[in-house]
Every structure is written in structure tokens, then in C-alpha cells.
């Protein structure tokens, strides 16, 4: 059974601010899925809700299931087991994810020790070395004794990947895992995640705002804007024929390395609305180049056709 998010709404306890209004996504085992959108669209909050890691002032409503387990009902020991064995997460900044005072091998070993207390110290060390090999960390026997500041950004991110794989999870959420890395290292990290997904049959949800990364990595794509899922389809379908004007804008804003004539790189006018901002009609209409009068007046209908989804009056 897949990882499934349906009708997700995230709001403050007082109900005054709703950063995620209606989001959905599905990730099958072994599948690579991208969740894209500008900063502030609700991507990271959606991911954190899957692991019940939202800040205390936020409440999530809707339905999140992983292999038929209702995530919202998990508490205590069941929740702790779920977080590493069913779903794990690679956070955006590896430097912030790792404790600077503890050797990286010990940090990865902590997750293994917590879920497998029956293992000896030697067995845990062997498991950490094996994970470092899977994460393509050179000289793993030496690296396990390194502190985070001894490692480059790319190696620190590989340690975080090893940590996420420590308990053989079925799904991994990767929250912009290449943002802090240079382009050459970024490609290697994406290739590593792709290899892990195929070899271990791990479903990966990649959160990003980079459409180039999506094209290289994912098979399916969900586009979020202002807390809503506004488009969904396969990467091939969406890139060749984007339905939502926002998706079209994101693709046009992405630079290409093709041999086509030089063109001015366009941008989407305006900015994404604040979570507490009230907008009548379609949330994208203040920035939309093809809007009609109905877009300013009425919220758009959800349209499904041949497995594709779009939230738009005009498409």
C-alpha cells in the first residue's frame, strides 16, 4: 500500500492562518515523486505532517496513511517506530541536521540502537559502515570517526542519507536535499537517491522548487501553490503539456542548456500570497497572465482527466 495524503489542511490552533488549505499526493513503493512550488507554497509543512513533526501551534486535518496505517492516530512507541522504519526524512541543511559535537558514525548508530537494542556495539558499527558504503562515502572505516566539521557539504548530506536508510524505511522524504550543494555534487546526490530507490524499492518524495532537478529525478509531479495542489501528472506529461498557468510559469522560468536561440528568461509577476491573505476566486489570479473575470470571482473546480489533475477554470 502507498503513502497517501488526502484533503490535507494545516492551520494554526486559533484558525486565523491556514498555510496548507487542500493538498494531496501519493507515493508508491519504489516510486520517485516530486513536490514542487515556490517557497511558502506549503511543501515542507505537507512533508512534516506525514511524520507528525509540525510545530505545536499548527494542527493538521485530513487523511494521511502509510500501508493502511492512519498517521494521525499514531502515538507513543508506535509513532517512534513509524518514523524510522516506515518513513524517514532527509532535511534541507545537513549542517543543521548533524550534531557538531558527536562523531557522524555515532549519530547514525543512534537510530539503529534505538530500533534494534538487541544489537551489540560491534554489530551497530558494522551496520553504520555498510550504510556509509551504500551512501558512497569514501573510506567509511575512517569517516565514522569524523566530526561534521571535518566533512564537505556533499559528504555531510551523504551521512544524512545513510541515517535516513538506517532502519530500511519503505519511504524517504527528501526536503530540498541539494539546495546547499554545488551543481556537480547535486547531480551525484540525486543519482545516489535514484539508485537507492531502484535497488531497495524505496519510495522517495523529493521536495524542490527546481524544475531541472524534477526532470532529472522524478517520474510523477505534484505542483503546489498557496497551500493547494494545483496540478498533478507524470513528469513527461506535465513538462510537455503543462495545464495550470502556474506550472507553465515555473517551466518558463527554468533556464535550458539546449541549442535553441537565446531568449530572455521570464519571471512570474508578483509574489506568492501570505498564508493569512484572503483572496477571492482562484488564488493564482493576481499573477495569472490568462485570467478571466470568473477567475477573480469563483474558486476553480478540480478537474481530473486521463489520470491528470488541474485546479483551473480555463484548462
PDB file of N, CA and C in Angstrom, residues 1-78:
ATOM      1  N   UNK A   1       0.841  -1.203   0.000  1.00  0.00           N
ATOM      2  CA  UNK A   1       0.000   0.000   0.000  1.00  0.00           C
ATOM      3  C   UNK A   1       0.873   1.250   0.000  1.00  0.00           C
ATOM      4  N   UNK A   2       0.414   2.322  -0.631  1.00  0.00           N
ATOM      5  CA  UNK A   2       1.251   3.518  -0.794  1.00  0.00           C
ATOM      6  C   UNK A   2       1.209   4.457   0.399  1.00  0.00           C
ATOM      7  N   UNK A   3       2.086   5.465   0.318  1.00  0.00           N
ATOM      8  CA  UNK A   3       2.000   6.625   1.205  1.00  0.00           C
ATOM      9  C   UNK A   3       0.999   7.578   0.552  1.00  0.00           C
ATOM     10  N   UNK A   4      -0.041   7.935   1.312  1.00  0.00           N
ATOM     11  CA  UNK A   4      -1.126   8.703   0.706  1.00  0.00           C
ATOM     12  C   UNK A   4      -1.526   9.884   1.592  1.00  0.00           C
ATOM     13  N   UNK A   5      -1.582  11.060   0.993  1.00  0.00           N
ATOM     14  CA  UNK A   5      -2.060  12.274   1.673  1.00  0.00           C
ATOM     15  C   UNK A   5      -3.308  12.740   0.942  1.00  0.00           C
ATOM     16  N   UNK A   6      -4.405  12.925   1.697  1.00  0.00           N
ATOM     17  CA  UNK A   6      -5.670  13.325   1.089  1.00  0.00           C
ATOM     18  C   UNK A   6      -6.296  14.479   1.866  1.00  0.00           C
ATOM     19  N   UNK A   7      -6.780  15.470   1.132  1.00  0.00           N
ATOM     20  CA  UNK A   7      -7.528  16.601   1.723  1.00  0.00           C
ATOM     21  C   UNK A   7      -6.797  17.210   2.918  1.00  0.00           C
ATOM     22  N   UNK A   8      -5.493  17.396   2.799  1.00  0.00           N
ATOM     23  CA  UNK A   8      -4.704  17.899   3.922  1.00  0.00           C
ATOM     24  C   UNK A   8      -4.914  19.396   4.114  1.00  0.00           C
ATOM     25  N   UNK A   9      -5.211  19.751   5.350  1.00  0.00           N
ATOM     26  CA  UNK A   9      -5.355  21.151   5.746  1.00  0.00           C
ATOM     27  C   UNK A   9      -4.521  21.370   6.999  1.00  0.00           C
ATOM     28  N   UNK A  10      -3.685  22.395   6.994  1.00  0.00           N
ATOM     29  CA  UNK A  10      -2.851  22.724   8.149  1.00  0.00           C
ATOM     30  C   UNK A  10      -3.120  24.166   8.532  1.00  0.00           C
ATOM     31  N   UNK A  11      -3.500  24.372   9.791  1.00  0.00           N
ATOM     32  CA  UNK A  11      -3.829  25.719  10.257  1.00  0.00           C
ATOM     33  C   UNK A  11      -3.332  25.916  11.674  1.00  0.00           C
ATOM     34  N   UNK A  12      -3.269  27.172  12.094  1.00  0.00           N
ATOM     35  CA  UNK A  12      -2.914  27.475  13.484  1.00  0.00           C
ATOM     36  C   UNK A  12      -4.074  27.074  14.390  1.00  0.00           C
ATOM     37  N   UNK A  13      -3.774  26.886  15.672  1.00  0.00           N
ATOM     38  CA  UNK A  13      -4.796  26.418  16.611  1.00  0.00           C
ATOM     39  C   UNK A  13      -5.968  27.384  16.724  1.00  0.00           C
ATOM     40  N   UNK A  14      -5.676  28.683  16.538  1.00  0.00           N
ATOM     41  CA  UNK A  14      -6.767  29.658  16.616  1.00  0.00           C
ATOM     42  C   UNK A  14      -7.533  29.777  15.300  1.00  0.00           C
ATOM     43  N   UNK A  15      -7.070  29.066  14.265  1.00  0.00           N
ATOM     44  CA  UNK A  15      -7.763  29.057  12.983  1.00  0.00           C
ATOM     45  C   UNK A  15      -7.600  30.303  12.143  1.00  0.00           C
ATOM     46  N   UNK A  16      -6.744  31.242  12.565  1.00  0.00           N
ATOM     47  CA  UNK A  16      -6.596  32.506  11.844  1.00  0.00           C
ATOM     48  C   UNK A  16      -5.714  32.387  10.601  1.00  0.00           C
ATOM     49  N   UNK A  17      -4.779  31.431  10.614  1.00  0.00           N
ATOM     50  CA  UNK A  17      -3.855  31.268   9.488  1.00  0.00           C
ATOM     51  C   UNK A  17      -3.897  29.817   9.020  1.00  0.00           C
ATOM     52  N   UNK A  18      -4.017  29.629   7.691  1.00  0.00           N
ATOM     53  CA  UNK A  18      -4.069  28.286   7.119  1.00  0.00           C
ATOM     54  C   UNK A  18      -3.034  28.185   5.994  1.00  0.00           C
ATOM     55  N   UNK A  19      -1.787  27.802   6.320  1.00  0.00           N
ATOM     56  CA  UNK A  19      -0.747  27.739   5.278  1.00  0.00           C
ATOM     57  C   UNK A  19      -0.952  26.630   4.252  1.00  0.00           C
ATOM     58  N   UNK A  20      -1.607  25.518   4.655  1.00  0.00           N
ATOM     59  CA  UNK A  20      -1.947  24.456   3.696  1.00  0.00           C
ATOM     60  C   UNK A  20      -3.458  24.283   3.731  1.00  0.00           C
ATOM     61  N   UNK A  21      -4.092  24.465   2.570  1.00  0.00           N
ATOM     62  CA  UNK A  21      -5.556  24.507   2.528  1.00  0.00           C
ATOM     63  C   UNK A  21      -6.178  23.229   1.975  1.00  0.00           C
ATOM     64  N   UNK A  22      -5.554  22.659   0.964  1.00  0.00           N
ATOM     65  CA  UNK A  22      -6.056  21.388   0.417  1.00  0.00           C
ATOM     66  C   UNK A  22      -4.968  20.763  -0.449  1.00  0.00           C
ATOM     67  N   UNK A  23      -4.213  19.863   0.143  1.00  0.00           N
ATOM     68  CA  UNK A  23      -3.111  19.213  -0.567  1.00  0.00           C
ATOM     69  C   UNK A  23      -3.337  17.710  -0.625  1.00  0.00           C
ATOM     70  N   UNK A  24      -2.839  17.084  -1.681  1.00  0.00           N
ATOM     71  CA  UNK A  24      -2.901  15.626  -1.780  1.00  0.00           C
ATOM     72  C   UNK A  24      -1.710  15.124  -2.567  1.00  0.00           C
ATOM     73  N   UNK A  25      -1.329  13.883  -2.311  1.00  0.00           N
ATOM     74  CA  UNK A  25      -0.266  13.234  -3.083  1.00  0.00           C
ATOM     75  C   UNK A  25      -0.266  11.745  -2.752  1.00  0.00           C
ATOM     76  N   UNK A  26       0.346  10.965  -3.635  1.00  0.00           N
ATOM     77  CA  UNK A  26       0.501   9.521  -3.440  1.00  0.00           C
ATOM     78  C   UNK A  26       1.900   9.114  -3.892  1.00  0.00           C
ATOM     79  N   UNK A  27       2.566   8.296  -3.067  1.00  0.00           N
ATOM     80  CA  UNK A  27       3.873   7.752  -3.419  1.00  0.00           C
ATOM     81  C   UNK A  27       3.812   6.243  -3.257  1.00  0.00           C
ATOM     82  N   UNK A  28       4.051   5.522  -4.341  1.00  0.00           N
ATOM     83  CA  UNK A  28       4.087   4.061  -4.288  1.00  0.00           C
ATOM     84  C   UNK A  28       5.498   3.602  -3.911  1.00  0.00           C
ATOM     85  N   UNK A  29       5.624   2.365  -3.440  1.00  0.00           N
ATOM     86  CA  UNK A  29       6.946   1.808  -3.128  1.00  0.00           C
ATOM     87  C   UNK A  29       7.807   1.776  -4.388  1.00  0.00           C
ATOM     88  N   UNK A  30       9.047   2.215  -4.252  1.00  0.00           N
ATOM     89  CA  UNK A  30       9.966   2.227  -5.376  1.00  0.00           C
ATOM     90  C   UNK A  30       9.750   3.362  -6.357  1.00  0.00           C
ATOM     91  N   UNK A  31       8.814   4.261  -6.057  1.00  0.00           N
ATOM     92  CA  UNK A  31       8.467   5.346  -6.976  1.00  0.00           C
ATOM     93  C   UNK A  31       9.169   6.641  -6.564  1.00  0.00           C
ATOM     94  N   UNK A  32       9.557   7.445  -7.553  1.00  0.00           N
ATOM     95  CA  UNK A  32      10.178   8.739  -7.290  1.00  0.00           C
ATOM     96  C   UNK A  32       9.200   9.839  -7.679  1.00  0.00           C
ATOM     97  N   UNK A  33       8.794  10.614  -6.683  1.00  0.00           N
ATOM     98  CA  UNK A  33       7.757  11.634  -6.866  1.00  0.00           C
ATOM     99  C   UNK A  33       8.305  12.985  -6.438  1.00  0.00           C
ATOM    100  N   UNK A  34       7.984  14.034  -7.197  1.00  0.00           N
ATOM    101  CA  UNK A  34       8.423  15.387  -6.868  1.00  0.00           C
ATOM    102  C   UNK A  34       7.240  16.232  -6.409  1.00  0.00           C
ATOM    103  N   UNK A  35       7.473  17.029  -5.374  1.00  0.00           N
ATOM    104  CA  UNK A  35       6.501  18.015  -4.892  1.00  0.00           C
ATOM    105  C   UNK A  35       7.147  19.377  -5.083  1.00  0.00           C
ATOM    106  N   UNK A  36       6.573  20.203  -5.977  1.00  0.00           N
ATOM    107  CA  UNK A  36       7.244  21.444  -6.370  1.00  0.00           C
ATOM    108  C   UNK A  36       6.370  22.662  -6.094  1.00  0.00           C
ATOM    109  N   UNK A  37       7.034  23.813  -6.054  1.00  0.00           N
ATOM    110  CA  UNK A  37       6.355  25.082  -5.831  1.00  0.00           C
ATOM    111  C   UNK A  37       7.320  26.072  -5.203  1.00  0.00           C
ATOM    112  N   UNK A  38       6.962  27.339  -5.237  1.00  0.00           N
ATOM    113  CA  UNK A  38       7.807  28.371  -4.650  1.00  0.00           C
ATOM    114  C   UNK A  38       7.854  28.243  -3.132  1.00  0.00           C
ATOM    115  N   UNK A  39       8.828  28.899  -2.520  1.00  0.00           N
ATOM    116  CA  UNK A  39       8.888  28.954  -1.061  1.00  0.00           C
ATOM    117  C   UNK A  39       7.606  29.592  -0.539  1.00  0.00           C
ATOM    118  N   UNK A  40       7.007  28.950   0.468  1.00  0.00           N
ATOM    119  CA  UNK A  40       5.749  29.454   1.023  1.00  0.00           C
ATOM    120  C   UNK A  40       4.519  28.793   0.457  1.00  0.00           C
ATOM    121  N   UNK A  41       4.720  27.835  -0.454  1.00  0.00           N
ATOM    122  CA  UNK A  41       3.560  27.173  -1.059  1.00  0.00           C
ATOM    123  C   UNK A  41       2.978  26.067  -0.180  1.00  0.00           C
ATOM    124  N   UNK A  42       3.736  25.632   0.844  1.00  0.00           N
ATOM    125  CA  UNK A  42       3.228  24.612   1.765  1.00  0.00           C
ATOM    126  C   UNK A  42       3.876  23.253   1.605  1.00  0.00           C
ATOM    127  N   UNK A  43       4.938  23.163   0.808  1.00  0.00           N
ATOM    128  CA  UNK A  43       5.570  21.863   0.536  1.00  0.00           C
ATOM    129  C   UNK A  43       6.155  21.230   1.800  1.00  0.00           C
ATOM    130  N   UNK A  44       6.993  21.974   2.506  1.00  0.00           N
ATOM    131  CA  UNK A  44       7.678  21.415   3.678  1.00  0.00           C
ATOM    132  C   UNK A  44       6.702  21.090   4.809  1.00  0.00           C
ATOM    133  N   UNK A  45       5.688  21.921   4.998  1.00  0.00           N
ATOM    134  CA  UNK A  45       4.685  21.638   6.029  1.00  0.00           C
ATOM    135  C   UNK A  45       3.923  20.353   5.697  1.00  0.00           C
ATOM    136  N   UNK A  46       3.639  20.154   4.415  1.00  0.00           N
ATOM    137  CA  UNK A  46       2.984  18.910   3.987  1.00  0.00           C
ATOM    138  C   UNK A  46       3.854  17.710   4.340  1.00  0.00           C
ATOM    139  N   UNK A  47       5.160  17.825   4.085  1.00  0.00           N
ATOM    140  CA  UNK A  47       6.089  16.729   4.385  1.00  0.00           C
ATOM    141  C   UNK A  47       6.178  16.485   5.891  1.00  0.00           C
ATOM    142  N   UNK A  48       6.281  17.551   6.673  1.00  0.00           N
ATOM    143  CA  UNK A  48       6.391  17.400   8.129  1.00  0.00           C
ATOM    144  C   UNK A  48       5.136  16.770   8.723  1.00  0.00           C
ATOM    145  N   UNK A  49       3.987  17.035   8.125  1.00  0.00           N
ATOM    146  CA  UNK A  49       2.742  16.456   8.644  1.00  0.00           C
ATOM    147  C   UNK A  49       2.720  14.943   8.473  1.00  0.00           C
ATOM    148  N   UNK A  50       3.423  14.431   7.453  1.00  0.00           N
ATOM    149  CA  UNK A  50       3.465  12.981   7.233  1.00  0.00           C
ATOM    150  C   UNK A  50       4.151  12.281   8.400  1.00  0.00           C
ATOM    151  N   UNK A  51       5.109  12.945   9.030  1.00  0.00           N
ATOM    152  CA  UNK A  51       5.838  12.379  10.168  1.00  0.00           C
ATOM    153  C   UNK A  51       5.361  12.919  11.508  1.00  0.00           C
ATOM    154  N   UNK A  52       4.283  13.695  11.485  1.00  0.00           N
ATOM    155  CA  UNK A  52       3.756  14.343  12.694  1.00  0.00           C
ATOM    156  C   UNK A  52       4.843  15.164  13.388  1.00  0.00           C
ATOM    157  N   UNK A  53       5.541  15.962  12.592  1.00  0.00           N
ATOM    158  CA  UNK A  53       6.616  16.809  13.108  1.00  0.00           C
ATOM    159  C   UNK A  53       6.278  18.298  12.995  1.00  0.00           C
ATOM    160  N   UNK A  54       5.011  18.618  12.828  1.00  0.00           N
ATOM    161  CA  UNK A  54       4.611  20.012  12.732  1.00  0.00           C
ATOM    162  C   UNK A  54       4.861  20.748  14.046  1.00  0.00           C
ATOM    163  N   UNK A  55       5.149  22.058  13.994  1.00  0.00           N
ATOM    164  CA  UNK A  55       5.263  22.839  15.228  1.00  0.00           C
ATOM    165  C   UNK A  55       3.985  22.733  16.069  1.00  0.00           C
ATOM    166  N   UNK A  56       4.119  22.916  17.362  1.00  0.00           N
ATOM    167  CA  UNK A  56       2.985  22.712  18.276  1.00  0.00           C
ATOM    168  C   UNK A  56       1.812  23.646  18.013  1.00  0.00           C
ATOM    169  N   UNK A  57       2.077  24.798  17.406  1.00  0.00           N
ATOM    170  CA  UNK A  57       0.980  25.748  17.176  1.00  0.00           C
ATOM    171  C   UNK A  57       0.174  25.449  15.913  1.00  0.00           C
ATOM    172  N   UNK A  58       0.536  24.373  15.191  1.00  0.00           N
ATOM    173  CA  UNK A  58      -0.164  24.015  13.961  1.00  0.00           C
ATOM    174  C   UNK A  58      -0.934  22.706  14.129  1.00  0.00           C
ATOM    175  N   UNK A  59      -2.087  22.634  13.491  1.00  0.00           N
ATOM    176  CA  UNK A  59      -2.933  21.438  13.520  1.00  0.00           C
ATOM    177  C   UNK A  59      -3.170  20.951  12.097  1.00  0.00           C
ATOM    178  N   UNK A  60      -3.014  19.651  11.893  1.00  0.00           N
ATOM    179  CA  UNK A  60      -3.253  19.056  10.577  1.00  0.00           C
ATOM    180  C   UNK A  60      -4.576  18.298  10.589  1.00  0.00           C
ATOM    181  N   UNK A  61      -5.345  18.476   9.518  1.00  0.00           N
ATOM    182  CA  UNK A  61      -6.599  17.751   9.333  1.00  0.00           C
ATOM    183  C   UNK A  61      -6.575  17.084   7.962  1.00  0.00           C
ATOM    184  N   UNK A  62      -7.427  16.084   7.797  1.00  0.00           N
ATOM    185  CA  UNK A  62      -7.472  15.352   6.543  1.00  0.00           C
ATOM    186  C   UNK A  62      -7.178  13.889   6.770  1.00  0.00           C
ATOM    187  N   UNK A  63      -6.438  13.285   5.860  1.00  0.00           N
ATOM    188  CA  UNK A  63      -6.157  11.857   5.961  1.00  0.00           C
ATOM    189  C   UNK A  63      -4.765  11.558   5.420  1.00  0.00           C
ATOM    190  N   UNK A  64      -3.903  10.972   6.258  1.00  0.00           N
ATOM    191  CA  UNK A  64      -2.573  10.535   5.836  1.00  0.00           C
ATOM    192  C   UNK A  64      -2.421   9.069   6.235  1.00  0.00           C
ATOM    193  N   UNK A  65      -2.165   8.217   5.252  1.00  0.00           N
ATOM    194  CA  UNK A  65      -1.992   6.785   5.530  1.00  0.00           C
ATOM    195  C   UNK A  65      -0.708   6.289   4.890  1.00  0.00           C
ATOM    196  N   UNK A  66      -0.058   5.341   5.562  1.00  0.00           N
ATOM    197  CA  UNK A  66       1.121   4.659   5.033  1.00  0.00           C
ATOM    198  C   UNK A  66       0.910   3.174   5.270  1.00  0.00           C
ATOM    199  N   UNK A  67       0.781   2.419   4.196  1.00  0.00           N
ATOM    200  CA  UNK A  67       0.468   0.989   4.301  1.00  0.00           C
ATOM    201  C   UNK A  67      -0.750   0.766   5.195  1.00  0.00           C
ATOM    202  N   UNK A  68      -1.777   1.567   4.972  1.00  0.00           N
ATOM    203  CA  UNK A  68      -3.054   1.485   5.701  1.00  0.00           C
ATOM    204  C   UNK A  68      -2.966   1.922   7.163  1.00  0.00           C
ATOM    205  N   UNK A  69      -1.828   2.428   7.611  1.00  0.00           N
ATOM    206  CA  UNK A  69      -1.729   2.986   8.967  1.00  0.00           C
ATOM    207  C   UNK A  69      -2.179   4.435   8.926  1.00  0.00           C
ATOM    208  N   UNK A  70      -3.108   4.790   9.804  1.00  0.00           N
ATOM    209  CA  UNK A  70      -3.555   6.171   9.915  1.00  0.00           C
ATOM    210  C   UNK A  70      -2.536   6.949  10.739  1.00  0.00           C
ATOM    211  N   UNK A  71      -1.765   7.815  10.095  1.00  0.00           N
ATOM    212  CA  UNK A  71      -0.666   8.519  10.768  1.00  0.00           C
ATOM    213  C   UNK A  71      -1.171   9.379  11.911  1.00  0.00           C
ATOM    214  N   UNK A  72      -2.319  10.020  11.749  1.00  0.00           N
ATOM    215  CA  UNK A  72      -2.827  10.922  12.780  1.00  0.00           C
ATOM    216  C   UNK A  72      -3.172  10.191  14.074  1.00  0.00           C
ATOM    217  N   UNK A  73      -3.385   8.888  13.984  1.00  0.00           N
ATOM    218  CA  UNK A  73      -3.736   8.111  15.178  1.00  0.00           C
ATOM    219  C   UNK A  73      -2.531   7.480  15.872  1.00  0.00           C
ATOM    220  N   UNK A  74      -1.347   7.606  15.272  1.00  0.00           N
ATOM    221  CA  UNK A  74      -0.145   7.014  15.856  1.00  0.00           C
ATOM    222  C   UNK A  74       0.368   7.874  17.004  1.00  0.00           C
ATOM    223  N   UNK A  75       0.675   7.244  18.118  1.00  0.00           N
ATOM    224  CA  UNK A  75       1.224   7.946  19.283  1.00  0.00           C
ATOM    225  C   UNK A  75       2.273   7.059  19.958  1.00  0.00           C
ATOM    226  N   UNK A  76       3.071   7.655  20.851  1.00  0.00           N
ATOM    227  CA  UNK A  76       3.997   6.898  21.678  1.00  0.00           C
ATOM    228  C   UNK A  76       4.946   6.016  20.899  1.00  0.00           C
ATOM    229  N   UNK A  77       5.065   4.764  21.335  1.00  0.00           N
ATOM    230  CA  UNK A  77       6.017   3.820  20.749  1.00  0.00           C
ATOM    231  C   UNK A  77       5.699   3.531  19.285  1.00  0.00           C
ATOM    232  N   UNK A  78       4.417   3.450  18.932  1.00  0.00           N
ATOM    233  CA  UNK A  78       4.035   3.184  17.537  1.00  0.00           C
ATOM    234  C   UNK A  78       4.499   4.308  16.624  1.00  0.00           C
TER     235      UNK A  78
END
